[in-house]
Each structure stands twice: as structure tokens, then as C-alpha cells.
Amino acid sequence: MNKQLLFVKRPQGEADASTWSLVTTPTPEIEEGQFLVKQHYVSLDPAMRGWMNDARSYIAPMEIGSVMRAGSVGEVVASKNPKFKVGQYVAGTGGVQQYAVTDGKGFYPVDPKLAPLPTYIGSLGMPGMTAFFGIQEVGKIKAGDIVVVSGAAGAVGSIVGQIAKIKGCHVVGIAGGADKCKYVVDELGFDACIDYKNEDIKARLKEECPKGLDVYFDNVGGEILDAVLGRLRLHARIVICGAISQYNNKEAVKGPSNYLSLLVNRASMTGIVVFDWADRYKEGAEQLGIWMAQGKIKSREDIYEGIENFPQTYNRLFSGDKMGKLVLKVIEE
Amino acid sequence: MNKQLLFVKRPQGEADASTWSLVTTPTPEIEEGQFLVKQHYVSLDPAMRGWMNDARSYIAPMEIGSVMRAGSVGEVVASKNPKFKVGQYVAGTGGVQQYAVTDGKGFYPVDPKLAPLPTYIGSLGMPGMTAFFGIQEVGKIKAGDIVVVSGAAGAVGSIVGQIAKIKGCHVVGIAGGADKCKYVVDELGFDACIDYKNEDIKARLKEECPKGLDVYFDNVGGEILDAVLGRLRLHARIVICGAISQYNNKEAVKGPSNYLSLLVNRASMTGIVVFDWADRYKEGAEQLGIWMAQGKIKSREDIYEGIENFPQTYNRLFSGDKMGKLVLKVIEE
């Protein structure tokens, strides 16, 4: 049997238990060209909240009644597709369910001997690719840059900051809570971390970036974005990766009041979507893999168990009650 | 004697008569290396409002008691500077006064036989340079692009749109009132113009840009910026040149609520300041001069008279009660 989490109601504001429905269906049969993935882990990402809205975006909105969209990693347990063999491990967008049938579109092989499976939906998956290409291709970091990263303890931000350190930048993280900040500095090697839940962001930014900053990688939007805009240096680059502070708004998004700092400083603000670098994921994963093997990049997953616990696990994305990449184990052993 | 307009009080919100004080002082003596300009025209620009604020910006704030900062054009009537000869015409930042003493910094010769003097503080001056470099270097327009320009009847916007037409773009202006829109389409050759004072901007943008837009040159900010953000195409470029709708705010600037459209569309928003192209003004002025001679670019100045009328003339920038580049004749003949 296959436990599946269906998306059954578009939320207004925060998603809650009524957003999804857990159903049990027969494990599906596969047709010619398809294969069956026994999913071990699914990825939980802030972007999920956007997929729930019935609005034009970089990807089609989820349809009511469909399996909750999610990145996933697991094992091929049946195959009528010559490119994917039984026993092979694969990652893709299998959704929140225990078994996924696919024709292989968007799936690619992964090697559990090289890295633990959850890493393939974290630092070596979409979050890692987002960080790798976003901070380099759009942030255009170079040695000596002052780089600020919000969501610094999170799946994307933690990698962004570590790459910036490798590239010779001075890196300041922003995260929620003393524990996360300690992790960001002590474990990930950022130069400093601002605790937005307990510190005055503006004052601390001034302290940590007395000469301003060159690059800001934004995962959160809202007041933090405004505070950072107030400290841009000439020709600064802001990478807009997300805006988690705004995703559950029932009212309009808070636009950045300080956006005219872009004019004063001839700075730019550019949005990114990881799919644009799909043809270079291999390059990104290889380089990240090398850095991980060298100990230059640390990857941390926060793993919860049980598909039935998806809703409360999902909430951790927004409460911040997690450390590193949020992952749910959906396999039952 | 020299009539000078002094900046005497920083305004909260709109500037008014109390912001300035008209004084009459002896025509100044010049020292070695200096020359005296008898100023014919001064330029009135929305940027002036920003210069009045005591805030870090792309240029130092004006000091209380100083001559009101302004671009100007006039004739050299005395000189102890070998580079500038009596009888020569020059443009620079001479301020709102009838006679300016300068060591020549920022002044350059202009030829009244090639173009009328006011044009040198308009289409061939800073507004023209802003348009020329902003839309090409940052807007990166190319043939076939859908280009939207706010402040389309104004000093900068009118040139932006005409350059975009020359470059083979489809150009939609946004201006206030039917007269301006008629001028923008019939005289300047834009493909369409939206009257933001009398039309539904969102609906009209959808009508004029059914497939979205590639480049937006923004002079106004506020709700128009938000409406345009809602219609970006993939990889669209927004050039932030100004935000006249926000300059007189007593409250915080209205940030663009729709800024996450940058993410969805992998689009960018970049601020510009004309000074960055100072070493290329000659190139810009020459090309604009050629296009004007060919009749491909039309320049229009709205000229008022009398230094004592500066405050009410300045107000026309914000009420919109003007057509083309706003200029004040300060010479008395």
C-alpha cells in the first residue's frame, strides 16, 4: 500500500492540518517507460507555500487533490524504463508519498555510497544548487566582498555563506536564535551572525559591516531586507532567493521601503530560480561534493519521521524550529 | 548685483516658499583660476527634492544657507581661467542665481549655434545623459523589446522612449493627463501612452503589453511601479531612475509590494545615477545631437521666467503642470 499526502485545500495565510489529507492507496502499477520509486526521504522547503497559491509563478500552482509536491530521494523498486534499474537510487520530485511512479522526467541517479541520501535533497540537491549558482552567478562574489546572508542556518543560506568563505569573502549571517547563530559561526565558519530574534538588526549590521556590504543573499524579505538595503555599498548586488517572512501573509507583501538605496548606490536586486541552471547541476553537485569531501562545506539535515507528521514538520519551516535542511523520512522499515 | 536663491529651511514633505530666500548681493569678484558666468537658464529637476534632505545619498545634502543647487547654462562674462574665455557659453551646476563664480569644475563649453541654450540643460544635458546611458547600459534594450517608461512626457522619460523607438522597441509611455499622452504618442512617436490620472493602469498595461514587458524605466515609483512589476516577462530589467511619487512623503517610502515578481521572472531592478557615465557624456551628447538633427528625437522645454518665480515653478515638477523639460530663465535683459 502507498501512503500519500494530498493537497486538498488552498490555505489563506498559514497552511494547517486542513490543507492536506493523508490517504492510503494501492501501490501503483507501472507502465512501459515508467519506474517505481520507494521513497526514503522527502524535502520540506519554504517554496512549498508559494506552490499552494493559485497564482502565476515560476512553476504551475499545485492542483487541488494532487499529491503534495516535494523533492524526494529513494530506491527504484520496479522498472519498465531501460534508463533506471531496480536497486538504483534516484532523486527527483516524487512528492509526499511512499511510492512514486514516474517516467523519469526530472529524476537522476544518486550514489548512497558517496553521501547520505538526505544530502541529495539538501546540499547536493536543489537547495545546494540554488546556493551554488545564485551566489556566484548573480551575487558575483569575489574575494574581499562583504557578504550578508539571511536564513544563514537554513538549507540554502548555510551553503551560500560557506561558498562565500571559500571564495575569500567576509561573511555575516542572519539567523533566528542564539543556537543557530552559534552554529553558523562555530560550525559553518561565518565571520559573524546576527540573531534577528534577539538583537537590533540595524545596529548589529552597522557593527558587523561598518563599511557597508557588497552582496546580500536574501531568503527572508520583510524588515531584514529593508535593514540591509540601508547599508549597501556602491554597486552592491542583492540576490532575491525567497521571502519566507512574507509567504503566509494574508495582506499584501511588505515591499522594501528602502528600495531607493538601489538608486543611491547604483545597486541591483535580482530574482533567481534554480531551474535556470538545470543544465549545470552536474557541475554544481560535483564542486559541492569536492568541497564537502575536503571538509570545506558542512551539510546538516534535520530529519523527522513519518509521513503522517508532515504538517507539523512543515510548520517548522516557518517557526524556525529546526537546524539545517528540513527532511522527512517517509519510508517504513 | 546678483540675485540668488538661498536654501534656508529643510522641508518636511513638500517644499514651499519658506524653503528658500531670495537675496540680492553684489556681483562677485573672481580670483585667479576662476571665471564668472552670467546665467541664462537654470534647470528644475525632481532630484532637487532629494538634495534637500539631510541624508546620505549619491551626492552631499545641500547645506542650509547655500545657493539652491541647480544645473545651469550661461555666458562667461569675466575670466581669470585660461580654459574659459569671455564670450564663451558654458553649462554646469551654477545654482539658482544670476551670476555664478566657478573654478570650472563640472563646467563645459556649449555652442548656442548648434542648439538653443535650454537644450543644454535638458536633452543634451543631465536628463538626456540619464536617458541615453540608463536605457541602453542598464535597460539593455534590443530590437523587439517591449519597453515601458513612466514620466513619459518629462525631461528624461521623453528621451528614453524616443531612444527605445530608434532601437526598434515597442514603447509604451505612462504620463499624467490626456494632453501629455497625446504629445507622447503624436509628437514623440511612442506606440501608446497610458494616462495614469484618468485610466486604470493595471488594465491598460495588460491591454498595451498583453505579453508582458521586457524593460521598465521608472521615474515615479509607488503604485505604478507595482503595477508594472505585475507584468514582467522573464529576465525583465527595471531601471530605477527616480521615484517622484515618493519624494514629498512624510512617512516612509512605499516599497514595491510586487517585488517578488523579480524572483518569479528572474528579473532585475537596478538603480542609476548619471554621474557614473561622466567620462562618456561627450559620446552621449554627440549621438543625441545627431538624432535631434535627423529629427529622430524631439526635445521640448517648458520655460518660465524670473528667479523670483522659482518656488511656484518648482512646484510644477510635482503637480505635473508642465510639458517637457522644466527650465527657468533667470537672466534679466
PDB file of N, CA and C in Angstrom, chain B residues 64-140:
ATOM      1  N   ILE B  64      22.243  74.302   4.620  1.00  0.00           N
ATOM      2  CA  ILE B  64      21.354  75.448   4.880  1.00  0.00           C
ATOM      3  C   ILE B  64      22.144  76.739   4.651  1.00  0.00           C
ATOM      4  N   GLY B  65      21.547  77.641   3.904  1.00  0.00           N
ATOM      5  CA  GLY B  65      22.192  78.922   3.643  1.00  0.00           C
ATOM      6  C   GLY B  65      22.967  78.953   2.336  1.00  0.00           C
ATOM      7  N   SER B  66      23.092  77.787   1.689  1.00  0.00           N
ATOM      8  CA  SER B  66      23.819  77.754   0.413  1.00  0.00           C
ATOM      9  C   SER B  66      22.874  78.145  -0.734  1.00  0.00           C
ATOM     10  N   VAL B  67      23.490  78.515  -1.858  1.00  0.00           N
ATOM     11  CA  VAL B  67      22.685  78.791  -3.053  1.00  0.00           C
ATOM     12  C   VAL B  67      22.020  77.487  -3.489  1.00  0.00           C
ATOM     13  N   MET B  68      20.735  77.570  -3.813  1.00  0.00           N
ATOM     14  CA  MET B  68      19.997  76.387  -4.249  1.00  0.00           C
ATOM     15  C   MET B  68      20.724  75.724  -5.426  1.00  0.00           C
ATOM     16  N   ARG B  69      21.042  74.446  -5.244  1.00  0.00           N
ATOM     17  CA  ARG B  69      21.789  73.712  -6.271  1.00  0.00           C
ATOM     18  C   ARG B  69      20.936  73.524  -7.536  1.00  0.00           C
ATOM     19  N   ALA B  70      21.506  73.761  -8.689  1.00  0.00           N
ATOM     20  CA  ALA B  70      20.772  73.562  -9.942  1.00  0.00           C
ATOM     21  C   ALA B  70      21.744  73.522 -11.110  1.00  0.00           C
ATOM     22  N   GLY B  71      21.412  72.748 -12.102  1.00  0.00           N
ATOM     23  CA  GLY B  71      22.120  72.827 -13.368  1.00  0.00           C
ATOM     24  C   GLY B  71      21.828  74.172 -14.012  1.00  0.00           C
ATOM     25  N   SER B  72      22.755  74.646 -14.832  1.00  0.00           N
ATOM     26  CA  SER B  72      22.571  75.978 -15.409  1.00  0.00           C
ATOM     27  C   SER B  72      23.362  76.105 -16.697  1.00  0.00           C
ATOM     28  N   VAL B  73      23.006  77.113 -17.470  1.00  0.00           N
ATOM     29  CA  VAL B  73      23.736  77.395 -18.701  1.00  0.00           C
ATOM     30  C   VAL B  73      23.811  78.906 -18.874  1.00  0.00           C
ATOM     31  N   GLY B  74      24.960  79.398 -19.313  1.00  0.00           N
ATOM     32  CA  GLY B  74      25.094  80.846 -19.458  1.00  0.00           C
ATOM     33  C   GLY B  74      26.383  81.221 -20.162  1.00  0.00           C
ATOM     34  N   GLU B  75      26.716  82.493 -20.025  1.00  0.00           N
ATOM     35  CA  GLU B  75      27.831  83.056 -20.786  1.00  0.00           C
ATOM     36  C   GLU B  75      28.949  83.476 -19.828  1.00  0.00           C
ATOM     37  N   VAL B  76      30.166  83.208 -20.222  1.00  0.00           N
ATOM     38  CA  VAL B  76      31.313  83.658 -19.428  1.00  0.00           C
ATOM     39  C   VAL B  76      31.464  85.171 -19.652  1.00  0.00           C
ATOM     40  N   VAL B  77      31.394  85.947 -18.545  1.00  0.00           N
ATOM     41  CA  VAL B  77      31.477  87.414 -18.692  1.00  0.00           C
ATOM     42  C   VAL B  77      32.741  87.990 -18.053  1.00  0.00           C
ATOM     43  N   ALA B  78      33.464  87.164 -17.353  1.00  0.00           N
ATOM     44  CA  ALA B  78      34.772  87.586 -16.831  1.00  0.00           C
ATOM     45  C   ALA B  78      35.543  86.318 -16.561  1.00  0.00           C
ATOM     46  N   SER B  79      36.846  86.341 -16.784  1.00  0.00           N
ATOM     47  CA  SER B  79      37.599  85.100 -16.600  1.00  0.00           C
ATOM     48  C   SER B  79      39.036  85.345 -16.209  1.00  0.00           C
ATOM     49  N   LYS B  80      39.485  84.642 -15.187  1.00  0.00           N
ATOM     50  CA  LYS B  80      40.908  84.533 -14.880  1.00  0.00           C
ATOM     51  C   LYS B  80      41.329  83.069 -14.962  1.00  0.00           C
ATOM     52  N   ASN B  81      40.611  82.347 -15.834  1.00  0.00           N
ATOM     53  CA  ASN B  81      40.898  80.925 -16.055  1.00  0.00           C
ATOM     54  C   ASN B  81      41.169  80.759 -17.547  1.00  0.00           C
ATOM     55  N   PRO B  82      42.373  80.314 -17.895  1.00  0.00           N
ATOM     56  CA  PRO B  82      42.760  80.276 -19.310  1.00  0.00           C
ATOM     57  C   PRO B  82      41.909  79.327 -20.160  1.00  0.00           C
ATOM     58  N   LYS B  83      41.228  78.390 -19.508  1.00  0.00           N
ATOM     59  CA  LYS B  83      40.442  77.424 -20.281  1.00  0.00           C
ATOM     60  C   LYS B  83      39.060  77.955 -20.673  1.00  0.00           C
ATOM     61  N   PHE B  84      38.629  79.001 -20.001  1.00  0.00           N
ATOM     62  CA  PHE B  84      37.288  79.532 -20.273  1.00  0.00           C
ATOM     63  C   PHE B  84      37.399  81.019 -20.608  1.00  0.00           C
ATOM     64  N   LYS B  85      36.961  81.383 -21.804  1.00  0.00           N
ATOM     65  CA  LYS B  85      37.165  82.754 -22.272  1.00  0.00           C
ATOM     66  C   LYS B  85      35.869  83.549 -22.246  1.00  0.00           C
ATOM     67  N   VAL B  86      35.999  84.825 -22.050  1.00  0.00           N
ATOM     68  CA  VAL B  86      34.840  85.714 -22.060  1.00  0.00           C
ATOM     69  C   VAL B  86      34.123  85.584 -23.410  1.00  0.00           C
ATOM     70  N   GLY B  87      32.788  85.496 -23.341  1.00  0.00           N
ATOM     71  CA  GLY B  87      32.006  85.365 -24.558  1.00  0.00           C
ATOM     72  C   GLY B  87      31.618  83.927 -24.875  1.00  0.00           C
ATOM     73  N   GLN B  88      32.314  83.017 -24.223  1.00  0.00           N
ATOM     74  CA  GLN B  88      32.025  81.592 -24.425  1.00  0.00           C
ATOM     75  C   GLN B  88      30.779  81.205 -23.617  1.00  0.00           C
ATOM     76  N   TYR B  89      30.026  80.222 -24.118  1.00  0.00           N
ATOM     77  CA  TYR B  89      28.879  79.721 -23.365  1.00  0.00           C
ATOM     78  C   TYR B  89      29.250  78.401 -22.687  1.00  0.00           C
ATOM     79  N   VAL B  90      28.746  78.235 -21.489  1.00  0.00           N
ATOM     80  CA  VAL B  90      29.086  77.046 -20.701  1.00  0.00           C
ATOM     81  C   VAL B  90      27.854  76.507 -19.978  1.00  0.00           C
ATOM     82  N   ALA B  91      27.876  75.223 -19.695  1.00  0.00           N
ATOM     83  CA  ALA B  91      26.858  74.602 -18.842  1.00  0.00           C
ATOM     84  C   ALA B  91      27.562  73.969 -17.652  1.00  0.00           C
ATOM     85  N   GLY B  92      26.848  73.849 -16.555  1.00  0.00           N
ATOM     86  CA  GLY B  92      27.409  73.256 -15.346  1.00  0.00           C
ATOM     87  C   GLY B  92      26.374  73.275 -14.243  1.00  0.00           C
ATOM     88  N   THR B  93      26.868  73.286 -13.021  1.00  0.00           N
ATOM     89  CA  THR B  93      25.942  73.345 -11.887  1.00  0.00           C
ATOM     90  C   THR B  93      26.149  74.673 -11.179  1.00  0.00           C
ATOM     91  N   GLY B  94      25.589  75.701 -11.776  1.00  0.00           N
ATOM     92  CA  GLY B  94      25.818  77.064 -11.288  1.00  0.00           C
ATOM     93  C   GLY B  94      24.873  77.499 -10.184  1.00  0.00           C
ATOM     94  N   GLY B  95      23.833  76.726  -9.942  1.00  0.00           N
ATOM     95  CA  GLY B  95      22.885  77.074  -8.891  1.00  0.00           C
ATOM     96  C   GLY B  95      21.866  78.117  -9.340  1.00  0.00           C
ATOM     97  N   VAL B  96      20.866  78.327  -8.485  1.00  0.00           N
ATOM     98  CA  VAL B  96      19.793  79.273  -8.818  1.00  0.00           C
ATOM     99  C   VAL B  96      20.240  80.671  -8.433  1.00  0.00           C
ATOM    100  N   GLN B  97      20.950  81.287  -9.346  1.00  0.00           N
ATOM    101  CA  GLN B  97      21.435  82.652  -9.154  1.00  0.00           C
ATOM    102  C   GLN B  97      21.749  83.232 -10.532  1.00  0.00           C
ATOM    103  N   GLN B  98      21.866  84.535 -10.574  1.00  0.00           N
ATOM    104  CA  GLN B  98      22.082  85.167 -11.874  1.00  0.00           C
ATOM    105  C   GLN B  98      23.545  85.144 -12.303  1.00  0.00           C
ATOM    106  N   TYR B  99      24.415  85.184 -11.332  1.00  0.00           N
ATOM    107  CA  TYR B  99      25.848  85.115 -11.640  1.00  0.00           C
ATOM    108  C   TYR B  99      26.496  84.029 -10.790  1.00  0.00           C
ATOM    109  N   ALA B 100      27.279  83.215 -11.421  1.00  0.00           N
ATOM    110  CA  ALA B 100      27.972  82.154 -10.685  1.00  0.00           C
ATOM    111  C   ALA B 100      29.475  82.296 -10.873  1.00  0.00           C
ATOM    112  N   VAL B 101      30.208  82.180  -9.769  1.00  0.00           N
ATOM    113  CA  VAL B 101      31.670  82.131  -9.822  1.00  0.00           C
ATOM    114  C   VAL B 101      32.093  80.678  -9.716  1.00  0.00           C
ATOM    115  N   THR B 102      33.024  80.279 -10.551  1.00  0.00           N
ATOM    116  CA  THR B 102      33.463  78.883 -10.512  1.00  0.00           C
ATOM    117  C   THR B 102      34.916  78.772 -10.933  1.00  0.00           C
ATOM    118  N   ASP B 103      35.544  77.698 -10.477  1.00  0.00           N
ATOM    119  CA  ASP B 103      36.896  77.399 -10.969  1.00  0.00           C
ATOM    120  C   ASP B 103      36.813  76.492 -12.201  1.00  0.00           C
ATOM    121  N   GLY B 104      35.589  76.224 -12.637  1.00  0.00           N
ATOM    122  CA  GLY B 104      35.397  75.443 -13.854  1.00  0.00           C
ATOM    123  C   GLY B 104      35.035  73.998 -13.613  1.00  0.00           C
ATOM    124  N   LYS B 105      35.104  73.571 -12.359  1.00  0.00           N
ATOM    125  CA  LYS B 105      34.810  72.174 -12.057  1.00  0.00           C
ATOM    126  C   LYS B 105      33.356  71.830 -12.444  1.00  0.00           C
ATOM    127  N   GLY B 106      33.198  70.882 -13.316  1.00  0.00           N
ATOM    128  CA  GLY B 106      31.871  70.467 -13.734  1.00  0.00           C
ATOM    129  C   GLY B 106      31.278  71.324 -14.841  1.00  0.00           C
ATOM    130  N   PHE B 107      31.991  72.402 -15.225  1.00  0.00           N
ATOM    131  CA  PHE B 107      31.509  73.223 -16.341  1.00  0.00           C
ATOM    132  C   PHE B 107      32.151  72.779 -17.646  1.00  0.00           C
ATOM    133  N   TYR B 108      31.395  72.911 -18.710  1.00  0.00           N
ATOM    134  CA  TYR B 108      31.927  72.531 -20.027  1.00  0.00           C
ATOM    135  C   TYR B 108      31.314  73.451 -21.082  1.00  0.00           C
ATOM    136  N   PRO B 109      32.026  73.658 -22.189  1.00  0.00           N
ATOM    137  CA  PRO B 109      31.550  74.589 -23.202  1.00  0.00           C
ATOM    138  C   PRO B 109      30.348  74.049 -23.977  1.00  0.00           C
ATOM    139  N   VAL B 110      29.457  74.921 -24.356  1.00  0.00           N
ATOM    140  CA  VAL B 110      28.326  74.538 -25.214  1.00  0.00           C
ATOM    141  C   VAL B 110      28.255  75.549 -26.360  1.00  0.00           C
ATOM    142  N   ASP B 111      27.611  75.161 -27.434  1.00  0.00           N
ATOM    143  CA  ASP B 111      27.574  76.009 -28.626  1.00  0.00           C
ATOM    144  C   ASP B 111      26.133  76.419 -28.946  1.00  0.00           C
ATOM    145  N   PRO B 112      25.796  77.682 -28.687  1.00  0.00           N
ATOM    146  CA  PRO B 112      24.407  78.110 -28.903  1.00  0.00           C
ATOM    147  C   PRO B 112      24.012  78.126 -30.382  1.00  0.00           C
ATOM    148  N   LYS B 113      24.975  77.927 -31.263  1.00  0.00           N
ATOM    149  CA  LYS B 113      24.611  77.861 -32.690  1.00  0.00           C
ATOM    150  C   LYS B 113      24.077  76.478 -33.048  1.00  0.00           C
ATOM    151  N   LEU B 114      24.503  75.473 -32.301  1.00  0.00           N
ATOM    152  CA  LEU B 114      24.072  74.106 -32.610  1.00  0.00           C
ATOM    153  C   LEU B 114      22.714  73.767 -31.998  1.00  0.00           C
ATOM    154  N   ALA B 115      22.430  74.332 -30.842  1.00  0.00           N
ATOM    155  CA  ALA B 115      21.150  74.049 -30.184  1.00  0.00           C
ATOM    156  C   ALA B 115      20.811  75.226 -29.280  1.00  0.00           C
ATOM    157  N   PRO B 116      19.528  75.448 -29.023  1.00  0.00           N
ATOM    158  CA  PRO B 116      19.158  76.537 -28.112  1.00  0.00           C
ATOM    159  C   PRO B 116      19.736  76.264 -26.722  1.00  0.00           C
ATOM    160  N   LEU B 117      20.079  77.334 -26.021  1.00  0.00           N
ATOM    161  CA  LEU B 117      20.708  77.158 -24.704  1.00  0.00           C
ATOM    162  C   LEU B 117      19.935  76.226 -23.757  1.00  0.00           C
ATOM    163  N   PRO B 118      18.602  76.351 -23.634  1.00  0.00           N
ATOM    164  CA  PRO B 118      17.901  75.476 -22.664  1.00  0.00           C
ATOM    165  C   PRO B 118      18.090  73.984 -22.960  1.00  0.00           C
ATOM    166  N   THR B 119      18.321  73.660 -24.224  1.00  0.00           N
ATOM    167  CA  THR B 119      18.510  72.245 -24.566  1.00  0.00           C
ATOM    168  C   THR B 119      19.746  71.665 -23.881  1.00  0.00           C
ATOM    169  N   TYR B 120      20.705  72.530 -23.585  1.00  0.00           N
ATOM    170  CA  TYR B 120      21.940  72.053 -22.963  1.00  0.00           C
ATOM    171  C   TYR B 120      21.770  71.690 -21.480  1.00  0.00           C
ATOM    172  N   ILE B 121      20.668  72.118 -20.892  1.00  0.00           N
ATOM    173  CA  ILE B 121      20.382  71.608 -19.546  1.00  0.00           C
ATOM    174  C   ILE B 121      19.219  70.613 -19.596  1.00  0.00           C
ATOM    175  N   GLY B 122      18.801  70.268 -20.823  1.00  0.00           N
ATOM    176  CA  GLY B 122      17.718  69.300 -20.996  1.00  0.00           C
ATOM    177  C   GLY B 122      18.218  68.083 -21.760  1.00  0.00           C
ATOM    178  N   SER B 123      17.762  67.978 -22.993  1.00  0.00           N
ATOM    179  CA  SER B 123      18.053  66.769 -23.774  1.00  0.00           C
ATOM    180  C   SER B 123      19.535  66.570 -24.038  1.00  0.00           C
ATOM    181  N   LEU B 124      20.305  67.638 -24.065  1.00  0.00           N
ATOM    182  CA  LEU B 124      21.749  67.494 -24.267  1.00  0.00           C
ATOM    183  C   LEU B 124      22.513  67.635 -22.952  1.00  0.00           C
ATOM    184  N   GLY B 125      21.761  67.744 -21.847  1.00  0.00           N
ATOM    185  CA  GLY B 125      22.384  67.866 -20.536  1.00  0.00           C
ATOM    186  C   GLY B 125      22.146  66.623 -19.694  1.00  0.00           C
ATOM    187  N   MET B 126      22.065  66.809 -18.390  1.00  0.00           N
ATOM    188  CA  MET B 126      21.938  65.656 -17.489  1.00  0.00           C
ATOM    189  C   MET B 126      20.715  64.790 -17.799  1.00  0.00           C
ATOM    190  N   PRO B 127      19.527  65.374 -18.032  1.00  0.00           N
ATOM    191  CA  PRO B 127      18.380  64.495 -18.324  1.00  0.00           C
ATOM    192  C   PRO B 127      18.619  63.642 -19.570  1.00  0.00           C
ATOM    193  N   GLY B 128      19.193  64.241 -20.588  1.00  0.00           N
ATOM    194  CA  GLY B 128      19.484  63.486 -21.806  1.00  0.00           C
ATOM    195  C   GLY B 128      20.500  62.380 -21.561  1.00  0.00           C
ATOM    196  N   MET B 129      21.540  62.701 -20.789  1.00  0.00           N
ATOM    197  CA  MET B 129      22.569  61.700 -20.487  1.00  0.00           C
ATOM    198  C   MET B 129      21.986  60.553 -19.663  1.00  0.00           C
ATOM    199  N   THR B 130      21.151  60.909 -18.700  1.00  0.00           N
ATOM    200  CA  THR B 130      20.496  59.897 -17.859  1.00  0.00           C
ATOM    201  C   THR B 130      19.713  58.916 -18.730  1.00  0.00           C
ATOM    202  N   ALA B 131      18.948  59.477 -19.654  1.00  0.00           N
ATOM    203  CA  ALA B 131      18.147  58.646 -20.553  1.00  0.00           C
ATOM    204  C   ALA B 131      19.041  57.795 -21.447  1.00  0.00           C
ATOM    205  N   PHE B 132      20.016  58.440 -22.044  1.00  0.00           N
ATOM    206  CA  PHE B 132      20.867  57.786 -23.042  1.00  0.00           C
ATOM    207  C   PHE B 132      21.601  56.581 -22.452  1.00  0.00           C
ATOM    208  N   PHE B 133      22.249  56.805 -21.318  1.00  0.00           N
ATOM    209  CA  PHE B 133      23.027  55.709 -20.740  1.00  0.00           C
ATOM    210  C   PHE B 133      22.144  54.748 -19.944  1.00  0.00           C
ATOM    211  N   GLY B 134      21.165  55.284 -19.244  1.00  0.00           N
ATOM    212  CA  GLY B 134      20.319  54.427 -18.410  1.00  0.00           C
ATOM    213  C   GLY B 134      19.572  53.374 -19.216  1.00  0.00           C
ATOM    214  N   ILE B 135      18.927  53.806 -20.281  1.00  0.00           N
ATOM    215  CA  ILE B 135      18.099  52.837 -21.020  1.00  0.00           C
ATOM    216  C   ILE B 135      18.963  51.874 -21.833  1.00  0.00           C
ATOM    217  N   GLN B 136      20.133  52.313 -22.227  1.00  0.00           N
ATOM    218  CA  GLN B 136      20.972  51.429 -23.038  1.00  0.00           C
ATOM    219  C   GLN B 136      21.891  50.560 -22.176  1.00  0.00           C
ATOM    220  N   GLU B 137      22.569  51.167 -21.224  1.00  0.00           N
ATOM    221  CA  GLU B 137      23.581  50.428 -20.466  1.00  0.00           C
ATOM    222  C   GLU B 137      22.966  49.550 -19.386  1.00  0.00           C
ATOM    223  N   VAL B 138      21.898  50.011 -18.773  1.00  0.00           N
ATOM    224  CA  VAL B 138      21.283  49.221 -17.703  1.00  0.00           C
ATOM    225  C   VAL B 138      19.987  48.560 -18.192  1.00  0.00           C
ATOM    226  N   GLY B 139      19.188  49.293 -18.961  1.00  0.00           N
ATOM    227  CA  GLY B 139      17.982  48.693 -19.542  1.00  0.00           C
ATOM    228  C   GLY B 139      18.344  47.655 -20.603  1.00  0.00           C
ATOM    229  N   LYS B 140      19.497  47.811 -21.205  1.00  0.00           N
ATOM    230  CA  LYS B 140      20.000  46.862 -22.218  1.00  0.00           C
ATOM    231  C   LYS B 140      18.936  46.556 -23.278  1.00  0.00           C
TER     232      LYS B 140
END
